[in-house]
C-alpha positions as YAML, in Angstrom:
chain: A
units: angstrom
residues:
- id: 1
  name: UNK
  ca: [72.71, 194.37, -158.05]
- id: 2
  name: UNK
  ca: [69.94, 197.22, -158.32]
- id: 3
  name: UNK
  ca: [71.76, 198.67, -160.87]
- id: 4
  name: UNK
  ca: [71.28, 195.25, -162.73]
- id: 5
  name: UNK
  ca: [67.43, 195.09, -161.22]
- id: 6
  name: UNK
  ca: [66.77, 198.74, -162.36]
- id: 7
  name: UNK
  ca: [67.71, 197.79, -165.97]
- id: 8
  name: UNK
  ca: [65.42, 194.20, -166.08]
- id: 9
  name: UNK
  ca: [62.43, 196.25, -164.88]
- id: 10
  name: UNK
  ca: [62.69, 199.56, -167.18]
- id: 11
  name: UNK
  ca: [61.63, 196.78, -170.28]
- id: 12
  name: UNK
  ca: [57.97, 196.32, -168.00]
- id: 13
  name: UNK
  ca: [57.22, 200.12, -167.42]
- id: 14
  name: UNK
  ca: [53.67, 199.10, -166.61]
- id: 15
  name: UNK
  ca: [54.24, 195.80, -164.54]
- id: 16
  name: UNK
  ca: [53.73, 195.66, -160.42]
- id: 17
  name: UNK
  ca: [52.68, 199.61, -159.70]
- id: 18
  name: UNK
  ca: [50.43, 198.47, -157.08]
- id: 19
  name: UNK
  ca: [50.66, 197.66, -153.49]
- id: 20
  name: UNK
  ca: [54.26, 196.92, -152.15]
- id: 21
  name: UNK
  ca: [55.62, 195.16, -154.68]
- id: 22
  name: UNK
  ca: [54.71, 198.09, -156.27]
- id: 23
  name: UNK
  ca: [56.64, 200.51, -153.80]
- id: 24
  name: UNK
  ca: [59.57, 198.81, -154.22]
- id: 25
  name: UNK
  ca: [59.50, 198.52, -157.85]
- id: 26
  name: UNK
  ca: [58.84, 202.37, -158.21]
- id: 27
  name: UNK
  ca: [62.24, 203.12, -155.43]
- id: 28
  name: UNK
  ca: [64.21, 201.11, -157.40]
- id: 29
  name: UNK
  ca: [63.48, 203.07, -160.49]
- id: 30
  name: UNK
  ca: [63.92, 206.27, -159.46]
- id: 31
  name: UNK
  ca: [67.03, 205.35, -157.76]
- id: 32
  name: UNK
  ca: [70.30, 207.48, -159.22]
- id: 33
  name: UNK
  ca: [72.64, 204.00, -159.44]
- id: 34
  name: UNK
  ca: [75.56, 206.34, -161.01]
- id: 35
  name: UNK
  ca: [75.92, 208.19, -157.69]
- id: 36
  name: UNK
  ca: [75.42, 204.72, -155.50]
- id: 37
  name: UNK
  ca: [78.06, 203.21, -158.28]
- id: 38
  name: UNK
  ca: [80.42, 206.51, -157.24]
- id: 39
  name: UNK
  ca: [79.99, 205.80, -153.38]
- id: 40
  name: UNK
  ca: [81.22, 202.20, -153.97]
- id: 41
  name: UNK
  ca: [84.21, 203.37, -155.87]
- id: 42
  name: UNK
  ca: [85.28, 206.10, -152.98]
- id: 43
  name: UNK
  ca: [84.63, 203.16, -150.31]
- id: 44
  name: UNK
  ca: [86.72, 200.97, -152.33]
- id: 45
  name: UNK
  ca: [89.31, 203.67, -152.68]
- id: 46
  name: UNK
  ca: [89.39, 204.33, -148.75]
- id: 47
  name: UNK
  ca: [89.62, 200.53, -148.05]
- id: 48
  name: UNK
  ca: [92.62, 200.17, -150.42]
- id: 49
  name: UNK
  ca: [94.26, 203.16, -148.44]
- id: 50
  name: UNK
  ca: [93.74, 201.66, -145.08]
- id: 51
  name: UNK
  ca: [94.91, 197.96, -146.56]
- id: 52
  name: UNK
  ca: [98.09, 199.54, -147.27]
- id: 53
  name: UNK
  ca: [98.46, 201.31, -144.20]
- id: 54
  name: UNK
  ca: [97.38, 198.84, -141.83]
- id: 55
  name: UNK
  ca: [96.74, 195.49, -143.43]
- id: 56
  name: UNK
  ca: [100.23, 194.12, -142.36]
- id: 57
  name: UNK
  ca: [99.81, 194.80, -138.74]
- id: 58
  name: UNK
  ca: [96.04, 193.03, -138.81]
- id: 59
  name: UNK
  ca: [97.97, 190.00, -140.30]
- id: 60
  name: UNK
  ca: [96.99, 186.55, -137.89]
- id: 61
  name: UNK
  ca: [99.11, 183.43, -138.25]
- id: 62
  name: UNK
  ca: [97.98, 180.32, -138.88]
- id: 63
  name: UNK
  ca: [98.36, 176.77, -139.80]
- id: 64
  name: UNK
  ca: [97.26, 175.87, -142.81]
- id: 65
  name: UNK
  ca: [96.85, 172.55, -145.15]
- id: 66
  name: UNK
  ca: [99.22, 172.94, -147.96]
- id: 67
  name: UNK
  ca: [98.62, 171.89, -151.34]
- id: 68
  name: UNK
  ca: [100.36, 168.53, -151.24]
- id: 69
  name: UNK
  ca: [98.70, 168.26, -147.91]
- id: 70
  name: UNK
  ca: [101.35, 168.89, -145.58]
- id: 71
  name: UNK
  ca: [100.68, 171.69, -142.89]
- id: 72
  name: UNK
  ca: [102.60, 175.14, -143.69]
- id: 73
  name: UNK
  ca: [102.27, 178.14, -142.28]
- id: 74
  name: UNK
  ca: [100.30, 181.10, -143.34]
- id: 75
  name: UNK
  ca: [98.66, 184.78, -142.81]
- id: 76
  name: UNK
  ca: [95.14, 185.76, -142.97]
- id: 77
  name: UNK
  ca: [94.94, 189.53, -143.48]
- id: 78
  name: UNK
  ca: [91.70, 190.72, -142.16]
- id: 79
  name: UNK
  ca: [90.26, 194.10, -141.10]
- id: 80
  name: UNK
  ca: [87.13, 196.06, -140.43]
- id: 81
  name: UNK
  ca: [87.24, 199.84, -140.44]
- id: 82
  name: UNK
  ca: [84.28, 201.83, -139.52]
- id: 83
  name: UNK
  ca: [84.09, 205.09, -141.56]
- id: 84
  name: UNK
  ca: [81.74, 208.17, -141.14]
- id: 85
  name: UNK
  ca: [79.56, 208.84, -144.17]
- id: 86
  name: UNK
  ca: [78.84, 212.58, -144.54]
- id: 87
  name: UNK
  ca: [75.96, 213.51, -146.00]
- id: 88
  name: UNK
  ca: [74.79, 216.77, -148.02]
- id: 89
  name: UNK
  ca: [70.77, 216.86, -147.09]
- id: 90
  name: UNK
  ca: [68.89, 219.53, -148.47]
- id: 91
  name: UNK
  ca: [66.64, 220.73, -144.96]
- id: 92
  name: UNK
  ca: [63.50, 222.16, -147.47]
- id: 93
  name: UNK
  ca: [63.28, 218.66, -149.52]
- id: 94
  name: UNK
  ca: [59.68, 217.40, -148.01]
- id: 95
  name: UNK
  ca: [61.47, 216.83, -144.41]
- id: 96
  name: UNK
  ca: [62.59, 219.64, -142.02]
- id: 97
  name: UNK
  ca: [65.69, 218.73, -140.32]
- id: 98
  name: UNK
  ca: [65.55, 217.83, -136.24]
- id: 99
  name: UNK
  ca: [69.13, 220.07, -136.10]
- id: 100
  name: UNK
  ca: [69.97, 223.76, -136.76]
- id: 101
  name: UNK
  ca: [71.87, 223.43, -140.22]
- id: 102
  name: UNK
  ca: [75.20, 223.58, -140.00]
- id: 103
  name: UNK
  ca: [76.11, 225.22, -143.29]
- id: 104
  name: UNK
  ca: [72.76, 227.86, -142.89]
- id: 105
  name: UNK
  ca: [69.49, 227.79, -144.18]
- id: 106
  name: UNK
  ca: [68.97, 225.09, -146.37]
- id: 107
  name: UNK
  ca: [71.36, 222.56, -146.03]
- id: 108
  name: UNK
  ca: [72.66, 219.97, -143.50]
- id: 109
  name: UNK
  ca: [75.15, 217.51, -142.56]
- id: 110
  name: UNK
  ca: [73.92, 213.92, -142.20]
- id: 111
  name: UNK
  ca: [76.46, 211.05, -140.64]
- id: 112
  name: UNK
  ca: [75.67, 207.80, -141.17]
- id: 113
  name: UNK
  ca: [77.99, 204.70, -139.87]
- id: 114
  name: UNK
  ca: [79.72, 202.82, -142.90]
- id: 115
  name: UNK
  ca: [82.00, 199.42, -142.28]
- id: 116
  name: UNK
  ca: [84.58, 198.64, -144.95]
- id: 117
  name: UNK
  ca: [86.70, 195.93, -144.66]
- id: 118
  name: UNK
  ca: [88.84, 193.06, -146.49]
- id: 119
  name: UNK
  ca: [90.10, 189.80, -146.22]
- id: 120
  name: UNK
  ca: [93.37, 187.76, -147.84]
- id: 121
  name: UNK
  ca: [95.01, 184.30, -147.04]
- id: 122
  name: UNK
  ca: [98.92, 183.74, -147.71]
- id: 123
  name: UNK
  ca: [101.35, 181.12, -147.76]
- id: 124
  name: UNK
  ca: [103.53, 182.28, -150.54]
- id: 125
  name: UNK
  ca: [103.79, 185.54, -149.10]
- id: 126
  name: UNK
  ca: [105.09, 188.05, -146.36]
- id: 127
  name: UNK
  ca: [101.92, 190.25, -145.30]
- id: 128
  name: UNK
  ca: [103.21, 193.26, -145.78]
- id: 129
  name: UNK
  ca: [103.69, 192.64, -149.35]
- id: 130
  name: UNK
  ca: [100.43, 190.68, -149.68]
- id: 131
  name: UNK
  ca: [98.81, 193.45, -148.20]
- id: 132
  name: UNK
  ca: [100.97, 196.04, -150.51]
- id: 133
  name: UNK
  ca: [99.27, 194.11, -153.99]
- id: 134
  name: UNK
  ca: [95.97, 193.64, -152.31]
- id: 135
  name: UNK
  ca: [96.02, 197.55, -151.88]
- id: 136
  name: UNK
  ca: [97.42, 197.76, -155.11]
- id: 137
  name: UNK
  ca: [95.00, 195.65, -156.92]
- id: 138
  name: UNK
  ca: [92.07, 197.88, -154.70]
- id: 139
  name: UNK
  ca: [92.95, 200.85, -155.96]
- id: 140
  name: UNK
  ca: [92.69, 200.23, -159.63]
- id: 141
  name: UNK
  ca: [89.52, 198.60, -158.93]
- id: 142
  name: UNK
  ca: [87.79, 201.61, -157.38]
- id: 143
  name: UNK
  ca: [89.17, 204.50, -160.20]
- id: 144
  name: UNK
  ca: [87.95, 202.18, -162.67]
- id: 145
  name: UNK
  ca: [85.04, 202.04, -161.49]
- id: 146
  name: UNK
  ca: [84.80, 205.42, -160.40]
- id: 147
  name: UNK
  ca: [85.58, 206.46, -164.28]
- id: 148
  name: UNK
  ca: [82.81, 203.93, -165.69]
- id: 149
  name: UNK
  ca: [80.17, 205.28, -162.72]
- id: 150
  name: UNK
  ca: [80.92, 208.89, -163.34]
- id: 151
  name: UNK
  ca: [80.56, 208.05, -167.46]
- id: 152
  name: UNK
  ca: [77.07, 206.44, -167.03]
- id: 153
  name: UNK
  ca: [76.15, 209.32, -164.86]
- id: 154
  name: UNK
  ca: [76.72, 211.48, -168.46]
- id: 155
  name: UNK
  ca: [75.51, 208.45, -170.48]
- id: 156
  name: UNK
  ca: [73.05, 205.97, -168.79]
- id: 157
  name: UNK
  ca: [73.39, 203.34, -171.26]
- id: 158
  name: UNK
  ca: [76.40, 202.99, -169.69]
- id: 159
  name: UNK
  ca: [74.48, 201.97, -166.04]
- id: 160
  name: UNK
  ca: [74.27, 198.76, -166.87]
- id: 161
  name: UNK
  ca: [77.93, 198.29, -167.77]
- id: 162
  name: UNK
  ca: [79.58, 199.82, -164.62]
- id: 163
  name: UNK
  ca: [76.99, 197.64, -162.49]
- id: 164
  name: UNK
  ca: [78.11, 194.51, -163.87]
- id: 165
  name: UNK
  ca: [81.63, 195.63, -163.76]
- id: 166
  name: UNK
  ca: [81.48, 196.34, -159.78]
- id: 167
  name: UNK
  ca: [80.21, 192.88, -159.40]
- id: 168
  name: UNK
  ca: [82.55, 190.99, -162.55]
- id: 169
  name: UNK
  ca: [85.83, 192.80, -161.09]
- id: 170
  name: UNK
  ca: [85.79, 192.58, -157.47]
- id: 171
  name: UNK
  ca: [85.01, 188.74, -157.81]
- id: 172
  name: UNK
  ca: [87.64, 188.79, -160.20]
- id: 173
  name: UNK
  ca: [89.94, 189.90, -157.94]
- id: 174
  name: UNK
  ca: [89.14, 187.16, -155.33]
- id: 175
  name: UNK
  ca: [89.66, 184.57, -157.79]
- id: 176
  name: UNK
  ca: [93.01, 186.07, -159.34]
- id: 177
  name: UNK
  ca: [94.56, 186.18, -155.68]
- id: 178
  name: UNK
  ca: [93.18, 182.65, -155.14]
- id: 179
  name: UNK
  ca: [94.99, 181.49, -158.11]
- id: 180
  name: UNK
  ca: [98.10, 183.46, -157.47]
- id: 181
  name: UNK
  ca: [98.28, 181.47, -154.25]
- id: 182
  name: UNK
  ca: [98.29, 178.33, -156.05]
- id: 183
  name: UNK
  ca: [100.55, 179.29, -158.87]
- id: 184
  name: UNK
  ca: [103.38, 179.94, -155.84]
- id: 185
  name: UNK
  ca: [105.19, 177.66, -153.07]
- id: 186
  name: UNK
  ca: [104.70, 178.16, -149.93]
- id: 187
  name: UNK
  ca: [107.21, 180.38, -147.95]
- id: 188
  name: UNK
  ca: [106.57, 179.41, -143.77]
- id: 189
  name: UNK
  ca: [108.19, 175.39, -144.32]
- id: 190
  name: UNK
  ca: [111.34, 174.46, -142.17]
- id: 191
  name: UNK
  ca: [115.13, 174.57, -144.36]
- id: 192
  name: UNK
  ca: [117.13, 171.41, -143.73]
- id: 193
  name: UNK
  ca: [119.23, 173.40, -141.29]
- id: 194
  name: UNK
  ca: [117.78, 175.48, -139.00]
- id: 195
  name: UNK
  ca: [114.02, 176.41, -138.13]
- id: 196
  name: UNK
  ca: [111.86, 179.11, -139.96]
- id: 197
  name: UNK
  ca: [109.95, 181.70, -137.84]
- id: 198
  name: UNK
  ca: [106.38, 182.46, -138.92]
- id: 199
  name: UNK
  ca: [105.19, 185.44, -136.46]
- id: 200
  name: UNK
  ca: [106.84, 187.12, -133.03]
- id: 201
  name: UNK
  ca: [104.38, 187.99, -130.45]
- id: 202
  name: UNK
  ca: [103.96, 191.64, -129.66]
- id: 203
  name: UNK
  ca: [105.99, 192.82, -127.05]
- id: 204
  name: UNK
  ca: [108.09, 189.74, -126.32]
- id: 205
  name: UNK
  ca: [111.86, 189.27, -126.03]
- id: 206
  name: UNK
  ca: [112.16, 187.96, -129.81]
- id: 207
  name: UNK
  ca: [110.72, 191.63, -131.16]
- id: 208
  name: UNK
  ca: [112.82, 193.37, -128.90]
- id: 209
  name: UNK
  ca: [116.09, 191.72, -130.41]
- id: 210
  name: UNK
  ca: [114.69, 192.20, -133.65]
- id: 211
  name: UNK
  ca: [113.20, 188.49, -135.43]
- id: 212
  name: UNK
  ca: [111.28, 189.08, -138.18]
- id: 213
  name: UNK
  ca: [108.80, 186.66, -139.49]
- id: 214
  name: UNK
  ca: [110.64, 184.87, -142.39]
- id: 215
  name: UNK
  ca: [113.86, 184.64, -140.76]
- id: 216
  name: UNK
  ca: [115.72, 181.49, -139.78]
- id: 217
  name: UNK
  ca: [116.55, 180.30, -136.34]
- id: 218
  name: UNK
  ca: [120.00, 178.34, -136.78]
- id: 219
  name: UNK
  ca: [121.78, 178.17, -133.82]
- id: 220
  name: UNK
  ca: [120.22, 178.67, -129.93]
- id: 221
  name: UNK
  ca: [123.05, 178.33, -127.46]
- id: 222
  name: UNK
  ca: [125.37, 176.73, -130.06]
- id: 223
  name: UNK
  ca: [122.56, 173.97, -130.35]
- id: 224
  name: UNK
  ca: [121.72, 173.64, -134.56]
- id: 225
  name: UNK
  ca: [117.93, 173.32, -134.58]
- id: 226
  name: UNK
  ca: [116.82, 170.71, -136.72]
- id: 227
  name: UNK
  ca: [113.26, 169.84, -134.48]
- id: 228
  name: UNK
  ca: [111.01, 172.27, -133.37]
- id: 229
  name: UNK
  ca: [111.16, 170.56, -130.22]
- id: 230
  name: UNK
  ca: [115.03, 171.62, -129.76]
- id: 231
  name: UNK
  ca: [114.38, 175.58, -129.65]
- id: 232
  name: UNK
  ca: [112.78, 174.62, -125.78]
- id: 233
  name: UNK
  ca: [115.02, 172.50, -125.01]
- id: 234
  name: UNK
  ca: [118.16, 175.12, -126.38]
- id: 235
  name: UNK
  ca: [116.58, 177.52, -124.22]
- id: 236
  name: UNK
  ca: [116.60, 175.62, -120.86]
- id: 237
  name: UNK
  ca: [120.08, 175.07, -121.35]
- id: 238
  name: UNK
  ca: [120.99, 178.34, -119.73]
- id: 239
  name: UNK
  ca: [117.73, 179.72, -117.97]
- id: 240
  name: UNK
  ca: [118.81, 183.44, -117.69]
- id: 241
  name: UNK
  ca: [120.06, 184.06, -120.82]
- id: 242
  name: UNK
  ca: [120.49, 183.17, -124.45]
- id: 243
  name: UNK
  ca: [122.69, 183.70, -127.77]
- id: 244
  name: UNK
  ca: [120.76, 182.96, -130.99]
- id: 245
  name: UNK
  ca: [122.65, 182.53, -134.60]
- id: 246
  name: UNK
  ca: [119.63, 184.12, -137.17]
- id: 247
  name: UNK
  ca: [119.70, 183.85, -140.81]
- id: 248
  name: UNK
  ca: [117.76, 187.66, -141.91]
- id: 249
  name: UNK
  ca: [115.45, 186.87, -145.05]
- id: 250
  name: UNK
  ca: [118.22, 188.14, -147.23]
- id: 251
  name: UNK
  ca: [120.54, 184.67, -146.01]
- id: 252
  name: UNK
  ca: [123.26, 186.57, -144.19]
- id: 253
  name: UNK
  ca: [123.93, 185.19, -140.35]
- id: 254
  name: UNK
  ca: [123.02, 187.92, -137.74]
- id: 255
  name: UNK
  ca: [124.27, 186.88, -133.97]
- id: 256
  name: UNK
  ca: [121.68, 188.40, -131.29]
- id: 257
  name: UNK
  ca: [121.79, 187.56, -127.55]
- id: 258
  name: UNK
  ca: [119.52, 188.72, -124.59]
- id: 259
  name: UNK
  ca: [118.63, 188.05, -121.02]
- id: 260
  name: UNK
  ca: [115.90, 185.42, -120.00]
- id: 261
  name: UNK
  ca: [113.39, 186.79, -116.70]
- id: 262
  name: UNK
  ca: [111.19, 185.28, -114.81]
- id: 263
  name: UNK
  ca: [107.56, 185.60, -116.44]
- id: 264
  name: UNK
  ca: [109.31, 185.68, -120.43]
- id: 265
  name: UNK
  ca: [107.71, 183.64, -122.86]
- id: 266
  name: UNK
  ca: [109.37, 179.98, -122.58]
- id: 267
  name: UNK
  ca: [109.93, 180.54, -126.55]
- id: 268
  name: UNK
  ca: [111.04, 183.89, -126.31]
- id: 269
  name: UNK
  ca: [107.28, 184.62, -128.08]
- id: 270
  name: UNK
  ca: [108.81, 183.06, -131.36]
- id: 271
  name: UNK
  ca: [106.15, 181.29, -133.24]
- id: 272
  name: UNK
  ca: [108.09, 178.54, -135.34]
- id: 273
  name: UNK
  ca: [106.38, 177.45, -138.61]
- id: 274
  name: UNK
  ca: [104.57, 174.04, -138.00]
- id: 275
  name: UNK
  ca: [105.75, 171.03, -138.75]
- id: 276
  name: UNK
  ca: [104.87, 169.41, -142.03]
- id: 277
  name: UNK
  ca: [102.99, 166.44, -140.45]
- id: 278
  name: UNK
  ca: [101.09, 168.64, -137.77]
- id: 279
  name: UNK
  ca: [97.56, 167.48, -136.78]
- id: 280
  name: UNK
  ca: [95.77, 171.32, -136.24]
- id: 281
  name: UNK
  ca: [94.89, 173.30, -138.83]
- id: 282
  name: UNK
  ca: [92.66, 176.20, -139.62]
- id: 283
  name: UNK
  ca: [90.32, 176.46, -142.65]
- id: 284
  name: UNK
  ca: [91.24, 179.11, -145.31]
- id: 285
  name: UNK
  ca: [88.08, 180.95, -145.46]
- id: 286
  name: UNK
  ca: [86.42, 182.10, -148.47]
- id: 287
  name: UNK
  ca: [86.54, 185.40, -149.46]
- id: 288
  name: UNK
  ca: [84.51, 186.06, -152.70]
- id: 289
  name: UNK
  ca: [80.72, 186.37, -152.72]
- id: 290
  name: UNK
  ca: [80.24, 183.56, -155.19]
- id: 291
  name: UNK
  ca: [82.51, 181.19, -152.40]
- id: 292
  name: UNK
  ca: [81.05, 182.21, -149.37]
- id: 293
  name: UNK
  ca: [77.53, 181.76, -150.53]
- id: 294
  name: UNK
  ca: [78.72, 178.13, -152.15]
- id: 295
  name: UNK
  ca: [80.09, 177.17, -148.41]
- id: 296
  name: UNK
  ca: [76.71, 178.88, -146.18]
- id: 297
  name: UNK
  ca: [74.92, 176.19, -148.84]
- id: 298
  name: UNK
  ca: [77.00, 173.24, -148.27]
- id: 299
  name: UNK
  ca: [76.96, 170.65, -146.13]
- id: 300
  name: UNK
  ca: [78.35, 172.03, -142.57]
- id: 301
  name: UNK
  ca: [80.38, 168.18, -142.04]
- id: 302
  name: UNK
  ca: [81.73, 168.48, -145.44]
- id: 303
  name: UNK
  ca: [84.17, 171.11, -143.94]
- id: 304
  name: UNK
  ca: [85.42, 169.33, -141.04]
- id: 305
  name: UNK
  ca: [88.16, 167.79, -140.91]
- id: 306
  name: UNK
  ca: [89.06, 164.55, -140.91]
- id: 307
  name: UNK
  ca: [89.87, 163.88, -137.32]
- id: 308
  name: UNK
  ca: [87.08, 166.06, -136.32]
- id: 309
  name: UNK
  ca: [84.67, 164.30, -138.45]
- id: 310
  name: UNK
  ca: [86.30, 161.23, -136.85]
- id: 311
  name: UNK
  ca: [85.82, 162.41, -133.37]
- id: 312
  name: UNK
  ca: [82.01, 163.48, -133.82]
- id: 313
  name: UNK
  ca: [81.12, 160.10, -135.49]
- id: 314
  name: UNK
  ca: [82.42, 158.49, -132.05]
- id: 315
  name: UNK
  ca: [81.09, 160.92, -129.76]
- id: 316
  name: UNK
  ca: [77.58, 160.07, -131.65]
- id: 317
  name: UNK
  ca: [78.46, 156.47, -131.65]
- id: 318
  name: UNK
  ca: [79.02, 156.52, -127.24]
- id: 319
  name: UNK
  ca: [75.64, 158.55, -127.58]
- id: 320
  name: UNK
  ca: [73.60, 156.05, -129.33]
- id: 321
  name: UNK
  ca: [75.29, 153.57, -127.20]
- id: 322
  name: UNK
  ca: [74.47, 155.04, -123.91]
- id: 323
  name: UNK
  ca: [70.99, 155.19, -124.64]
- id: 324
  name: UNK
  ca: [70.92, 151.97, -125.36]
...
């Protein structure tokens, strides 16, 4: 955006040099937007890395509204990272440093605090692949940009292009993921036999015998699962231990059994994908610029749901009542 802002105010050379306005106006010209352009691009790069290496284990299930509006399941992939910025700061530039250099006489190392981060929603995917494109899709991103930035740093014509481009290509790749997820079905909905698995906790006896989100829960104690409700009821059938029939993500059977102790999750920690006429559901948040912006300018009941919207128009209506 100063890159853009830098280029509408070089056509007034003489306009606002006076008082703050003024300031401001004069710091944004003599800003270097090639080497802010080349920061972004090595942020962007670092956050791709990190995506790729960690988004999958950030992943957080949820229940979602489908597109036909049945509930599914679904992933969010979120993650903050904060990243050290090192700085180069020449110590005889008009401000003597408060440190004793670290690199001698005339130059010194300045940290500053940077937070990167990125956020996805999924229904049509696993996260670990959804992470692997995101990544994927981040890290051409940044070299382009880094090639345009480092070009208008030998050209500044080019400024102007590589400004918009930061801005036109990041959204774009907000609203290409956005679209993807439309363009595919859902993955997290129940078979006709059997019930689909949508996360394991950490830690819990379904990790330790190996589930993976994606698989299929056929058989607990020879009962076929066709309810969610049957997995606790399969389970309670033999209170100290269990046999489970799995279908892996590739369709072949896998048998797995384990011991049941005191103080175990009463699902084994298996998170089953919800069922297609569920009542709670989380919002898929926005994730572009342009959305988030659209929803911090809407109207905040627009976004409730219906039984919430219900609920509040009650709780106002034994309000107004009681007053009465």
């Amino acid at each position: 955006m100063l890159g853009i802002i830098q280029f509408v105010i070089s056509f007034f050379p003489d306009a606002l040099d006076s008082g703050t306005v003024g300031n401001i106006n004069i710091a944004i010209r003599e800003m270097d937007i090639p080497a802010l352009l080349v920061l972004a691009a090595l942020l962007h790069m670092a956050e791709a890395l990190l995506a790729r290496r960690q988004g999958a284990k950030l992943a957080t299930p949820l229940f979602l509204k489908g597109k036909r509006g049945m509930v599914v399941g679904g992933y969010q992939l979120q993650a903050f990272w904060p990243l050290p910025l090192f700085l180069l700061l020449p110590s005889g530039a008009g401000t003597d440093l408060p440190w004793h250099s670290l690199l001698g006489g005339s130059l010194g190392i300045v940290s500053l605090p940077v937070i990167i981060g990125f956020s996805e929603m999924t229904q049509g995917m696993l996260p670990g692949r959804k992470a692997a494109r995101t990544a994927g899709r981040l890290l051409i991103y940044s070299i382009v940009l880094l090639g345009l930035s480092l070009l208008a740093a030998w050209w500044s014509p080019l400024t102007l292009v590589a400004a918009l481009a930061a801005i036109v290509l990041h959204e774009g790749l907000s609203w290409y993921s956005a679209l993807e997820e439309r363009s595919i079905s859902p993955i997290f909905v129940h078979p006709p036999r059997g019930r689909k698995v949508l996360a394991v906790l950490p830690g819990s006896p379904g990790q330790e015998l190996g589930i993976l989100p994606g698989e299929i829960l056929l058989k607990v104690n020879g009962v076929l699962l066709t309810d969610a409700a049957q997995l606790h009821e399969a389970l309670r059938m033999n209170p100290a231990f269990c046999k489970l029939e799995v279908l892996n993500r590739e369709g072949e059977s896998k048998y797995l059994q384990s011991p049941i102790y005191d103080g175990d999750h009463h699902q084994l920690g298996i998170i089953l994908v919800p069922e297609t006429d569920g009542m709670i559901t989380a919002e898929a948040k926005p994730s572009s610029i342009y959305s988030i912006i659209g929803m911090k300018t809407g109207i905040r009941s627009r976004n409730l749901p219906d039984g919430q919207l219900k609920r509040k128009k009650t709780t106002e209506a034994k309000q107004e009542s009681a007053e009465g």
